[in-house]
């Protein structure tokens, strides 16, 4: 029965593994809820199967990976966004439960055949991901943002992460091809996408991946021996050269306007590389110079040394614009040249890292929960950049789960790497050793690139990483027997398994509820009535009360019904939803601004302005927020002036001017500076009309005229001219006032009425 459950689980997990890259790399949580629910059900079935038989202590050690989602559970106590913390918890439960099930299946198999299945599934995924991206470049398949500008992003919609994953597949394939007794079908399988992998990397124009890939590749070289190193170098050079040739053809033909640039060279190169790999394997399998040379002890260190020398020469050539550099397409030359500490992106990320460390000091032990950076960084940033991602996976772990989470994160993966290393060291069978070695450079690519980008935010990246770990670790842990024996027999094992199952079950149910809430919402293009919107949103909130957007949108529906029907019950319900939204994310400037808009819809402008002020305190460089606040204050001031409520009008106009002057003090110094990922700092043109109006209301005519003369927005320009007439009259500039009136009164029949209206708003 146990083997049947394992077989079903492996089939289901394999299908998910192959399919999920298509879901935009599982970057978005809405794509992940159902996947987590499916994996939770599979895990529960596996636990029941384990408990039903006589469970062995040996199945427990790999449950150590559940310490990582446990740290995300603890972070809920201090989460900046409850929804974001839950989403990260769901993700890590999915990753870890998948890994545990794959390892348990290996234990039940009692052979290495299942590892061959894992390897095949892994490679099939790499094949479709790489070929899909290349075919999408030619328009054979459609996928949103598969190409961004000239950069290939694949299904990840982000070039750097796409390149990282492609490199992991490439490195794994290169090492596997060094196996001595590889069946012909396996040779074809692992050789077929080599050119596609290389083209994917080059066409991503990912500087970080181009920098990290050689380091990860070198790790693979160091771990191999003798002839394995020689074949590894040959296959790498062959696939790399072919990929470069194809890439040059693509860029050259694209500049010439070809419909399918480089297509012929791609298919020809793919076939040639495949045939050459088969031929080379046939030659090297025989006794030859390479075989005898590879058997020499010094050869294992000689080849890496030679590679280091060649690598240094290559770097010097590129830095000096030498022969190799000149062969690169101009677009790639620019990207390669920019690999230095002075690039804008790296400087920008340095600012992000500094702010992230400051933010982490506020919650050093447990962190601020998943997605906390997106909520809190705007309050702590010292430069006006816009960056919702930290671009460092380890720093993201620190922020999300604190130092406790980061330490456990590193210890868990150190334990898994230790198990793989011990397996390589103790493995007597050369074929199995090579397959285990293949895991190392692929993992190195992922974990090293995680230092310089936000790859860890992609679910597919972690599925790939844990799949590699599942292939690499021994079925039964090594050198941990003394720790395992501390568990008191079958009863202790069942208790630990039951606790793990409850952990996964509870949050699997939550994840499925979140999925149902997503499904309850109308599609973007769907036209629905306000009553239908109310029903859908109420269901979504009941299923997922932690999603702040649901709360705000439902409050807006209640506010609209209050406006239409003037029933107090709708106002009360709207306020309850707004209060719930604030309780969920009290430091989210966007949420606070939306709450303010909600109170405006309920005619409670005083509360609205309070929330706008709090929002600006949490996001002081948000010019759009500053603009909207000033506009509301100026409009309200004019309305109260017409109602002859002079004190209120003066107070509101003064607030609008105060925010404008604060904007000048805070924002103006940054406008001329070159800041990476710089926020838009200029006010929209019609803002000058509203601030100019506030100045005119308070009798500060010169300031008002200066701003009103800048207005060219067609929606407000006539009103701006009417206000200028009023200001000129008050300043005694009768001729200027008359000139404007004369030029516009024939074009706009109501121009005189507008002038009269604006005369009535002057309160001081």
XYZ file of C-alpha atoms in Angstrom:
764
model
C 0.000 0.000 0.000
C 2.847 2.363 0.880
C 4.448 1.924 -2.529
C 1.133 2.562 -4.273
C 0.672 5.824 -2.353
C 4.251 6.821 -3.176
C 3.744 6.038 -6.863
C 0.531 8.069 -7.057
C 2.197 10.933 -5.200
C 5.230 10.937 -7.493
C 3.034 10.988 -10.606
C 0.908 13.846 -9.265
C 3.910 15.863 -8.050
C 5.730 15.305 -11.344
C 2.779 16.638 -13.303
C 2.621 19.690 -11.033
C 6.371 20.231 -11.349
C 6.223 20.122 -15.128
C 3.144 22.356 -15.338
C 3.728 25.063 -12.737
C 6.417 27.064 -14.608
C 3.611 27.972 -16.997
C 1.852 29.750 -14.116
C 4.200 32.733 -14.469
C 6.817 30.892 -12.451
C 4.420 30.903 -9.463
C 5.397 34.466 -8.628
C 1.824 35.525 -7.908
C 0.083 34.090 -4.867
C -3.230 33.762 -6.697
C -1.569 31.134 -8.925
C -0.317 29.229 -5.895
C -3.347 28.600 -3.657
C -4.702 25.578 -5.516
C -1.214 24.051 -5.913
C -0.636 24.278 -2.163
C -4.023 22.705 -1.502
C -3.267 19.760 -3.801
C 0.133 19.186 -2.200
C -1.442 19.366 1.274
C -3.928 16.617 0.352
C -1.129 14.446 -1.057
C 0.966 14.975 2.067
C -1.907 13.990 4.348
C -2.443 10.811 2.341
C 1.244 9.992 2.668
C 1.228 10.623 6.424
C -1.789 8.369 6.872
C 0.027 5.696 4.868
C 3.119 6.064 7.036
C 1.164 5.946 10.290
C -0.864 2.949 9.086
C 2.222 0.780 8.819
C 4.986 0.422 11.368
C 6.739 3.775 10.863
C 10.508 3.818 11.184
C 12.539 6.523 12.867
C 14.522 6.853 9.648
C 11.668 8.723 7.949
C 11.917 11.624 10.387
C 15.203 13.502 9.759
C 14.092 15.209 6.558
C 11.112 16.679 8.407
C 13.670 19.239 9.584
C 12.645 21.282 6.518
C 9.352 22.122 8.293
C 11.301 24.442 10.576
C 11.278 26.976 7.727
C 7.460 27.291 7.417
C 7.355 27.257 11.238
C 9.371 30.487 11.289
C 6.829 32.004 8.885
C 4.070 30.946 11.267
C 5.837 32.731 14.131
C 6.227 35.870 12.008
C 2.424 36.174 11.876
C 2.583 37.611 15.396
C 4.332 40.733 14.063
C 3.336 40.746 10.403
C 3.069 44.053 8.553
C 0.520 42.350 6.305
C -1.354 39.311 7.566
C -2.252 38.257 4.056
C 1.366 38.401 2.890
C 2.562 36.417 5.912
C -0.063 33.734 5.250
C 0.903 33.562 1.579
C 4.558 32.960 2.417
C 3.594 30.323 4.962
C 1.497 28.519 2.324
C 4.377 28.643 -0.112
C 6.894 27.119 2.252
C 4.507 24.398 3.353
C 4.095 23.513 -0.333
C 7.842 23.452 -1.026
C 8.743 21.416 2.040
C 5.869 18.940 1.857
C 6.754 18.249 -1.793
C 10.363 17.578 -0.837
C 9.424 15.260 2.038
C 7.068 13.242 -0.167
C 9.733 12.833 -2.854
C 12.232 11.575 -0.269
C 9.696 9.218 1.310
C 8.997 7.796 -2.145
C 12.738 7.121 -2.545
C 12.747 5.322 0.779
C 9.794 3.156 -0.238
C 11.361 2.365 -3.625
C 14.466 0.785 -2.096
C 16.331 1.246 -5.386
C 17.689 4.045 -7.544
C 15.122 3.709 -10.324
C 12.950 6.445 -8.867
C 15.874 8.846 -8.925
C 16.139 8.170 -12.655
C 12.472 9.140 -12.944
C 13.131 12.349 -10.990
C 16.053 13.141 -13.291
C 13.935 12.544 -16.401
C 11.064 14.686 -15.127
C 13.516 17.440 -14.253
C 15.020 17.398 -17.719
C 11.631 17.282 -19.472
C 10.687 20.429 -17.568
C 13.891 22.126 -18.662
C 13.238 21.149 -22.267
C 9.744 22.615 -22.453
C 10.632 25.789 -20.527
C 13.608 26.563 -22.777
C 11.980 25.627 -26.088
C 8.767 27.445 -25.167
C 10.752 30.639 -24.591
C 12.658 30.332 -27.876
C 9.506 29.480 -29.841
C 7.706 32.383 -28.168
C 10.459 34.703 -29.368
C 9.454 33.780 -32.917
C 5.741 34.069 -32.180
C 5.008 30.335 -32.489
C 3.434 30.392 -29.024
C 1.891 33.293 -27.138
C 2.576 34.255 -23.556
C 2.220 37.700 -22.014
C 5.542 39.523 -21.575
C 7.563 36.519 -22.759
C 9.796 39.177 -24.347
C 10.337 42.508 -22.607
C 12.108 44.918 -24.938
C 14.888 42.734 -26.362
C 15.175 40.495 -23.286
C 13.818 36.946 -23.201
C 11.862 36.280 -19.997
C 10.105 33.006 -20.754
C 7.104 32.163 -18.610
C 8.697 33.962 -15.649
C 8.099 37.427 -17.148
C 11.438 38.424 -15.589
C 14.660 37.875 -17.509
C 17.063 37.417 -14.589
C 15.089 34.660 -12.882
C 14.422 32.954 -16.211
C 18.175 32.938 -16.867
C 18.904 31.514 -13.414
C 16.506 28.606 -13.847
C 17.719 27.913 -17.389
C 21.320 27.832 -16.137
C 20.376 25.352 -13.410
C 18.881 23.009 -16.020
C 21.905 23.505 -18.292
C 24.464 22.720 -15.590
C 22.585 19.635 -14.475
C 22.429 18.303 -18.046
C 26.127 18.940 -18.678
C 27.172 16.917 -15.638
C 24.739 14.054 -16.338
C 26.157 13.732 -19.857
C 29.545 12.830 -18.329
C 28.119 9.535 -17.053
C 29.881 6.580 -18.614
C 27.005 4.185 -19.267
C 24.275 6.558 -20.370
C 21.576 4.987 -22.591
C 21.140 6.496 -26.026
C 17.669 7.827 -25.159
C 19.117 9.604 -22.116
C 21.902 11.049 -24.241
C 19.324 12.458 -26.638
C 17.159 13.748 -23.784
C 19.982 15.633 -22.086
C 21.641 16.848 -25.300
C 18.533 18.103 -27.085
C 18.035 21.398 -25.163
C 21.712 22.375 -24.718
C 21.564 25.048 -27.412
C 18.153 26.266 -26.210
C 19.592 26.666 -22.708
C 22.515 28.721 -23.995
C 20.347 30.901 -26.221
C 17.963 31.466 -23.316
C 20.808 32.682 -21.111
C 22.337 34.947 -23.740
C 19.039 36.400 -24.923
C 18.002 37.199 -21.344
C 20.894 39.691 -21.223
C 21.133 38.904 -17.510
C 24.367 40.382 -16.174
C 24.005 38.632 -12.837
C 23.517 35.213 -14.431
C 26.449 35.775 -16.797
C 28.551 36.502 -13.715
C 27.325 33.629 -11.523
C 27.096 30.917 -14.200
C 30.896 30.472 -14.641
C 31.305 30.120 -10.861
C 28.598 27.478 -10.630
C 30.026 25.746 -13.701
C 33.471 25.671 -12.064
C 32.024 23.964 -8.986
C 30.813 21.180 -11.260
C 34.285 20.896 -12.787
C 35.942 20.611 -9.361
C 33.597 17.823 -8.267
C 34.193 15.691 -11.356
C 37.207 13.506 -11.890
C 39.482 12.630 -14.784
C 37.639 11.890 -17.979
C 34.452 13.332 -16.498
C 36.165 16.732 -16.364
C 37.298 16.408 -19.982
C 33.851 15.519 -21.299
C 32.281 18.228 -19.124
C 34.569 20.825 -20.715
C 33.977 19.484 -24.229
C 30.169 19.471 -23.919
C 30.219 22.900 -22.291
C 32.420 24.367 -25.022
C 30.373 22.702 -27.748
C 26.976 23.861 -26.468
C 28.317 27.280 -25.506
C 29.872 27.908 -28.917
C 26.756 26.718 -30.753
C 24.546 28.879 -28.552
C 26.723 31.911 -29.197
C 26.609 31.364 -32.964
C 22.825 31.060 -32.893
C 22.518 34.118 -30.684
C 24.627 36.182 -33.080
C 22.440 35.039 -35.943
C 19.317 36.015 -34.002
C 20.569 39.520 -33.192
C 21.963 40.121 -36.696
C 18.841 38.937 -38.491
C 16.582 40.799 -36.053
C 18.388 44.041 -36.952
C 17.763 43.213 -40.607
C 14.038 42.850 -39.942
C 13.775 39.069 -40.318
C 10.425 37.596 -39.226
C 11.998 34.593 -37.472
C 15.592 35.597 -36.756
C 18.034 32.750 -36.229
C 15.430 30.017 -36.580
C 17.295 27.936 -39.165
C 20.613 28.199 -37.339
C 18.911 27.209 -34.074
C 17.460 23.968 -35.431
C 20.632 23.115 -37.355
C 22.834 23.812 -34.311
C 20.557 21.806 -32.024
C 20.799 18.814 -34.387
C 24.558 19.177 -34.880
C 25.238 19.418 -31.143
C 23.040 16.377 -30.521
C 24.898 14.324 -33.141
C 28.304 15.480 -31.940
C 27.523 14.576 -28.325
C 26.473 11.077 -29.430
C 29.647 10.777 -31.529
C 31.933 12.103 -28.796
C 30.462 9.701 -26.270
C 31.059 6.803 -28.656
C 34.696 7.861 -29.128
C 35.455 8.555 -25.479
C 33.887 5.316 -24.301
C 36.837 3.603 -25.951
C 40.360 3.588 -24.581
C 42.037 6.751 -25.781
C 44.484 9.480 -24.870
C 41.691 11.311 -23.045
C 40.946 8.208 -20.981
C 44.558 7.627 -19.978
C 45.124 11.341 -19.356
C 41.973 11.599 -17.271
C 43.124 8.710 -15.091
C 46.191 10.659 -13.992
C 45.863 12.048 -10.475
C 47.285 15.433 -11.425
C 44.682 15.822 -14.203
C 41.912 16.560 -11.722
C 43.704 19.711 -10.593
C 45.421 20.569 -13.868
C 42.224 21.160 -15.803
C 40.609 23.493 -13.219
C 43.889 25.406 -13.091
C 43.907 25.773 -16.858
C 40.286 26.904 -16.784
C 41.122 29.563 -14.192
C 43.918 30.905 -16.410
C 41.645 30.951 -19.451
C 38.942 32.639 -17.408
C 41.311 35.380 -16.235
C 42.463 35.956 -19.814
C 38.833 36.128 -20.950
C 37.976 38.719 -18.296
C 41.015 40.801 -19.280
C 39.994 40.566 -22.943
C 36.487 41.780 -22.189
C 37.673 44.618 -19.959
C 40.120 45.804 -22.607
C 37.738 45.341 -25.546
C 39.863 42.588 -27.090
C 39.238 39.954 -29.737
C 36.586 37.954 -27.860
C 34.763 41.097 -26.771
C 34.593 42.324 -30.358
C 32.788 39.138 -31.422
C 29.878 39.883 -29.079
C 26.757 41.586 -30.476
C 26.641 45.248 -29.493
C 23.642 44.713 -27.210
C 25.488 41.999 -25.282
C 28.661 44.100 -25.187
C 26.738 46.772 -23.305
C 25.383 44.280 -20.793
C 28.768 42.613 -20.224
C 30.563 45.955 -19.903
C 28.095 46.980 -17.211
C 29.128 44.114 -14.913
C 30.886 46.288 -12.368
C 30.146 47.955 -9.092
C 29.294 51.248 -10.751
C 26.201 50.043 -12.584
C 23.037 51.892 -11.649
C 21.163 48.722 -10.740
C 23.809 47.631 -8.245
C 24.007 51.080 -6.670
C 20.244 51.133 -6.435
C 20.197 47.785 -4.727
C 22.835 48.961 -2.262
C 20.408 51.664 -1.134
C 17.698 49.021 -0.837
C 19.961 46.774 1.257
C 20.803 49.610 3.639
C 17.144 50.450 4.184
C 16.285 46.761 4.586
C 18.837 46.301 7.373
C 17.431 49.352 9.161
C 13.939 47.944 8.829
C 15.025 44.527 10.132
C 16.269 46.153 13.339
C 12.651 46.952 14.247
C 11.770 43.243 14.444
C 15.118 41.445 14.731
C 13.911 38.143 16.173
C 10.788 37.157 14.207
C 10.794 39.646 11.337
C 7.923 41.620 9.844
C 6.265 38.726 8.018
C 6.033 37.856 4.347
C 5.659 40.811 1.963
C 6.494 43.145 4.841
C 9.090 44.986 2.782
C 6.489 46.133 0.244
C 4.435 47.659 3.041
C 7.159 49.253 5.162
C 10.066 50.269 2.956
C 8.513 53.580 1.864
C 8.498 54.810 5.458
C 12.182 54.004 5.959
C 13.715 54.855 2.577
C 16.162 57.739 2.502
C 16.101 58.116 -1.289
C 12.987 58.348 -3.472
C 13.285 54.989 -5.259
C 10.491 52.597 -6.110
C 11.371 48.967 -5.408
C 8.863 46.421 -4.143
C 11.514 43.679 -4.149
C 14.709 43.591 -2.084
C 16.791 41.885 -4.805
C 18.472 39.673 -2.215
C 16.798 36.431 -1.207
C 18.661 36.072 2.082
C 17.906 39.618 3.157
C 14.279 38.941 2.281
C 14.323 35.890 4.588
C 15.826 38.069 7.334
C 13.091 40.669 6.952
C 10.271 38.138 6.700
C 11.265 35.842 9.572
C 13.951 37.688 11.533
C 17.343 36.380 12.633
C 15.717 33.244 14.022
C 14.231 32.483 10.628
C 17.434 33.246 8.709
C 19.556 31.068 11.017
C 17.147 28.127 10.732
C 16.906 28.691 6.979
C 20.682 28.440 6.617
C 20.967 25.480 8.996
C 18.288 23.479 7.178
C 19.925 23.925 3.794
C 23.387 23.340 5.275
C 22.074 20.007 6.578
C 20.738 19.041 3.129
C 23.978 20.070 1.406
C 25.913 18.084 4.023
C 23.845 14.992 3.246
C 24.504 15.369 -0.491
C 28.233 15.857 0.110
C 28.405 12.744 2.300
C 26.564 10.752 -0.326
C 29.054 11.821 -3.006
C 31.942 10.943 -0.728
C 30.610 7.504 0.240
C 28.999 6.525 -3.062
C 30.870 3.585 -4.591
C 28.842 3.408 -7.789
C 30.301 5.911 -10.265
C 27.037 6.349 -12.157
C 25.088 7.264 -9.033
C 27.874 9.558 -7.882
C 27.728 11.536 -11.153
C 23.965 11.991 -10.864
C 24.420 13.295 -7.331
C 27.264 15.604 -8.355
C 25.016 17.063 -11.085
C 22.813 18.516 -8.375
C 25.564 20.679 -6.869
C 26.332 23.206 -9.629
C 22.610 23.610 -10.380
C 21.903 24.379 -6.722
C 24.938 26.661 -6.564
C 23.526 28.658 -9.492
C 20.224 29.197 -7.700
C 21.608 30.003 -4.270
C 24.420 32.267 -5.492
C 22.168 34.267 -7.811
C 19.736 34.614 -4.904
C 22.241 37.026 -3.355
C 21.705 39.594 -6.114
C 18.077 39.230 -7.191
C 14.605 38.251 -6.020
C 14.562 34.717 -7.466
C 13.384 33.395 -4.089
C 10.038 35.111 -4.683
C 9.277 32.630 -7.487
C 7.626 29.368 -6.488
C 9.125 27.570 -9.477
C 12.644 28.451 -8.321
C 12.010 26.704 -5.016
C 10.305 23.750 -6.673
C 13.409 23.349 -8.851
C 15.713 23.700 -5.829
C 13.825 21.175 -3.711
C 13.556 18.781 -6.657
C 17.344 18.944 -6.938
C 17.703 18.317 -3.209
C 15.309 15.354 -3.450
C 17.479 13.866 -6.202
C 20.720 14.576 -4.369
C 20.160 13.572 -0.752
C 20.445 9.902 0.240
C 17.141 8.168 0.856
C 18.164 7.668 4.467
C 20.168 10.326 6.258
C 23.812 9.750 7.098
C 25.525 10.396 10.463
C 22.353 11.401 12.357
C 21.491 8.029 13.927
C 22.142 9.202 17.481
C 19.704 12.092 17.095
C 17.028 9.939 15.470
C 17.224 7.383 18.313
C 16.035 10.061 20.748
C 12.523 9.609 19.315
C 10.789 6.926 21.461
C 9.872 4.193 18.992
C 6.869 3.946 16.695
C 4.649 5.974 19.044
C 7.026 8.951 18.958
C 7.261 8.719 15.192
C 3.467 8.696 14.882
C 3.181 11.751 17.154
C 5.695 13.724 15.073
C 4.006 12.667 11.846
C 0.603 13.635 13.264
C 1.849 17.084 14.284
C 3.294 17.612 10.801
C 0.007 16.510 9.261
C -2.015 18.894 11.450
C 0.332 21.745 10.506
C -0.121 21.060 6.801
C -3.856 20.308 7.106
C -4.793 23.525 8.926
C -3.014 25.819 6.522
C -3.924 23.695 3.544
C -7.558 24.449 4.410
C -6.726 28.150 4.703
C -4.982 28.061 1.344
C -7.984 26.418 -0.301
C -10.300 29.007 1.255
C -8.101 31.764 -0.180
C -8.343 30.050 -3.566
C -12.152 29.944 -3.325
C -12.159 33.633 -2.377
C -10.177 34.446 -5.530
C -12.643 32.427 -7.594
C -15.605 34.237 -6.011
C -14.531 37.567 -7.472
C -15.752 38.734 -10.877
C -13.372 38.688 -13.818
C -11.866 42.024 -14.836
C -13.889 42.222 -18.045
C -17.166 41.130 -16.402
C -19.929 43.735 -16.036
C -21.965 43.266 -12.859
C -24.482 45.214 -10.824
C -23.727 46.733 -7.434
C -25.835 44.061 -5.711
C -23.919 41.293 -7.458
C -20.640 42.950 -6.499
C -21.813 43.067 -2.890
C -22.649 39.350 -2.846
C -19.348 38.360 -4.461
C -17.232 40.517 -2.172
C -19.081 39.424 0.966
C -18.379 35.808 0.038
C -14.718 36.622 -0.684
C -14.356 38.392 2.686
C -15.997 35.492 4.529
C -13.527 33.063 2.929
C -10.464 35.283 3.259
C -10.927 38.106 5.768
C -7.181 38.819 5.719
C -7.067 40.242 2.185
C -7.186 44.003 2.630
C -8.300 44.701 -0.950
C -11.471 42.678 -0.389
C -12.258 44.737 2.711
C -11.703 48.088 0.982
C -13.651 47.105 -2.136
C -16.571 45.885 -0.048
C -16.489 49.161 1.905
C -16.677 51.042 -1.397
C -19.727 49.008 -2.411
C -21.425 49.790 0.902
C -20.519 53.481 0.498
C -22.070 53.515 -2.987
C -25.252 51.952 -1.603
C -25.291 54.536 1.189
C -25.026 57.306 -1.380
C -27.851 55.809 -3.458
C -30.227 54.823 -0.649
C -29.136 57.108 2.237
C -29.580 54.303 4.771
C -27.372 54.462 7.841
C -26.871 50.686 7.907
C -24.757 50.883 4.736
C -22.622 53.636 6.260
C -22.114 51.547 9.396
C -21.118 48.502 7.351
C -18.739 50.566 5.239
C -17.012 51.947 8.343
C -16.667 48.426 9.766
C -14.919 47.253 6.582
C -12.632 50.306 6.594
C -11.702 49.636 10.215
C -11.000 45.995 9.381
C -8.705 47.074 6.533
C -6.802 49.416 8.836
C -6.387 46.691 11.462
C -4.892 44.357 8.837
C -2.312 46.757 7.417
C -2.058 49.890 9.580
C 1.243 50.971 7.985
C 0.306 50.478 4.339
C 0.162 53.931 2.733
C -1.957 52.684 -0.163
C -4.491 51.136 2.201
C -4.577 54.253 4.379
C -5.166 56.402 1.308
C -7.977 54.093 0.168
C -9.523 54.295 3.629
C -9.397 58.075 3.358
C -11.160 57.885 0.007
C -13.752 55.640 1.617
C -14.507 58.220 4.289
C -14.721 60.889 1.585
C -17.382 58.790 -0.124
C -19.215 58.735 3.217
C -19.011 62.549 3.429
C -16.667 62.427 6.416
C -13.927 64.673 5.041
C -12.295 65.300 8.415
C -11.528 61.614 8.920
C -10.488 61.317 5.299
C -7.854 64.011 5.695
C -6.550 62.368 8.867
C -5.930 59.144 6.937
C -4.347 61.016 4.034
C -1.923 62.631 6.472
C -1.040 59.270 8.045
C -0.568 57.787 4.585
C 1.873 60.558 3.656
C 3.808 60.002 6.882
C 4.232 56.351 5.866
C 5.150 57.205 2.270
C 6.764 60.673 2.228
C 8.101 60.384 -1.349
C 4.773 59.394 -2.874
C 4.101 62.433 -5.059
C 0.828 61.006 -6.375
C -0.455 60.778 -2.805
C 0.682 64.321 -2.086
C -1.078 65.542 -5.243
C -4.374 63.864 -4.445
C -4.346 65.156 -0.875
C -3.643 68.749 -1.943
C -6.362 68.514 -4.589
C -8.968 67.304 -2.096
C -8.026 69.979 0.446
C -8.142 72.768 -2.156
C -11.482 71.595 -3.536
C -12.998 71.333 -0.056
C -11.645 74.770 0.809
C -13.385 76.272 -2.232
C -16.647 74.522 -1.365
C -16.633 75.841 2.202
C -15.736 79.320 0.957
C -18.857 79.300 -1.235
C -20.861 78.193 1.835
C -19.405 81.190 3.732
C -17.706 78.907 6.284
C -14.648 81.097 6.329
C -12.620 79.484 9.139
C -12.931 75.989 7.683
C -12.048 77.253 4.212
C -8.953 79.053 5.537
C -7.851 75.956 7.465
C -8.180 73.688 4.418
C -6.495 76.112 2.024
C -3.657 76.537 4.511
C -3.234 72.742 4.755
C -3.067 72.419 0.969
C -0.396 75.138 0.746
C 1.498 73.594 3.651
C 1.662 70.242 1.842
C 2.840 71.973 -1.311
C 5.615 73.756 0.544
C 6.601 70.513 2.298
C 6.756 68.887 -1.126
C 9.207 71.565 -2.253
C 11.429 71.132 0.795
C 11.412 67.322 0.723
C 11.252 66.469 -2.979
C 12.937 69.293 -4.921
C 16.514 68.420 -3.801
C 16.171 64.952 -5.363
C 14.845 66.033 -8.763
C 18.245 66.687 -10.420
C 19.860 63.588 -8.864
C 20.389 60.362 -10.787
C 18.741 57.778 -8.537
C 18.227 54.158 -9.706
C 14.554 53.151 -9.943
C 13.694 56.768 -9.228
C 10.112 57.570 -8.365
C 8.240 60.140 -10.465
C 8.808 63.384 -8.577
C 7.071 65.947 -10.780
C 3.552 67.115 -9.986
C 0.940 66.624 -12.670
C 0.100 69.902 -14.356
C -3.418 70.372 -12.953
C -1.998 70.296 -9.403
C -0.758 73.839 -9.992
C -4.342 74.940 -10.571
C -5.553 73.652 -7.203
C -2.585 74.996 -5.233
C -2.824 78.289 -7.118
C -6.490 78.410 -6.158
C -5.573 77.902 -2.488
C -3.088 80.781 -2.637
C -5.690 83.083 -4.264
C -8.250 82.183 -1.595
C -5.844 83.342 1.109
C -4.966 86.543 -0.711
C -1.442 85.421 -1.649
C -1.927 86.552 -5.231
C 1.651 86.608 -6.482
C 2.242 82.989 -5.435
C -1.092 82.001 -6.936
C -0.405 83.763 -10.247
C 3.017 82.124 -10.544
C 1.436 78.673 -10.321
C -1.667 79.397 -12.402
C 0.471 80.650 -15.274
C 2.040 77.155 -15.468
C -1.297 75.437 -16.035
C -1.838 73.957 -19.505
C -4.096 71.006 -18.720
C -7.119 71.358 -21.074
C -9.472 70.172 -18.315
C -8.721 73.107 -16.005
C -7.044 75.734 -18.149
C -10.219 77.855 -18.572
C -10.802 77.843 -14.804
C -7.132 78.740 -14.327
C -7.620 81.763 -16.608
C -10.722 82.791 -14.676
C -8.741 82.618 -11.439
C -5.979 84.683 -13.032
C -8.549 87.370 -13.914
C -9.618 87.458 -10.250
C -6.007 87.645 -9.044
C -5.079 90.381 -11.521
C -8.105 92.436 -10.474
C -7.170 92.116 -6.792
C -3.585 93.097 -7.602
C -4.749 96.102 -9.615
C -3.571 94.694 -12.938
C -6.756 95.675 -14.754
C -5.273 95.563 -18.239
C -4.072 91.955 -17.874
C -7.432 90.922 -16.454
C -9.273 92.632 -19.293
C -7.033 91.068 -21.927
C -7.755 87.517 -20.700
C -11.467 88.222 -20.422
C -11.630 89.705 -23.915
C -9.842 86.709 -25.492
C -11.927 84.027 -23.756
C -15.404 85.456 -23.304
C -16.310 84.847 -26.946
C -14.959 81.272 -26.842
C -16.621 80.300 -23.558
C -20.071 81.780 -22.935
C -19.888 80.961 -19.227
C -16.466 82.523 -18.692
C -17.918 85.585 -16.947
C -19.864 83.330 -14.569
C -16.670 81.430 -13.756
C -14.927 84.682 -12.865
C -17.835 85.668 -10.617
C -17.719 82.230 -8.945
C -14.016 82.493 -8.191
C -14.397 86.024 -6.814
C -16.621 84.454 -4.196
C -13.992 82.042 -2.843
C -11.547 84.695 -1.615
C -11.697 84.465 2.174
C -8.734 86.549 3.279
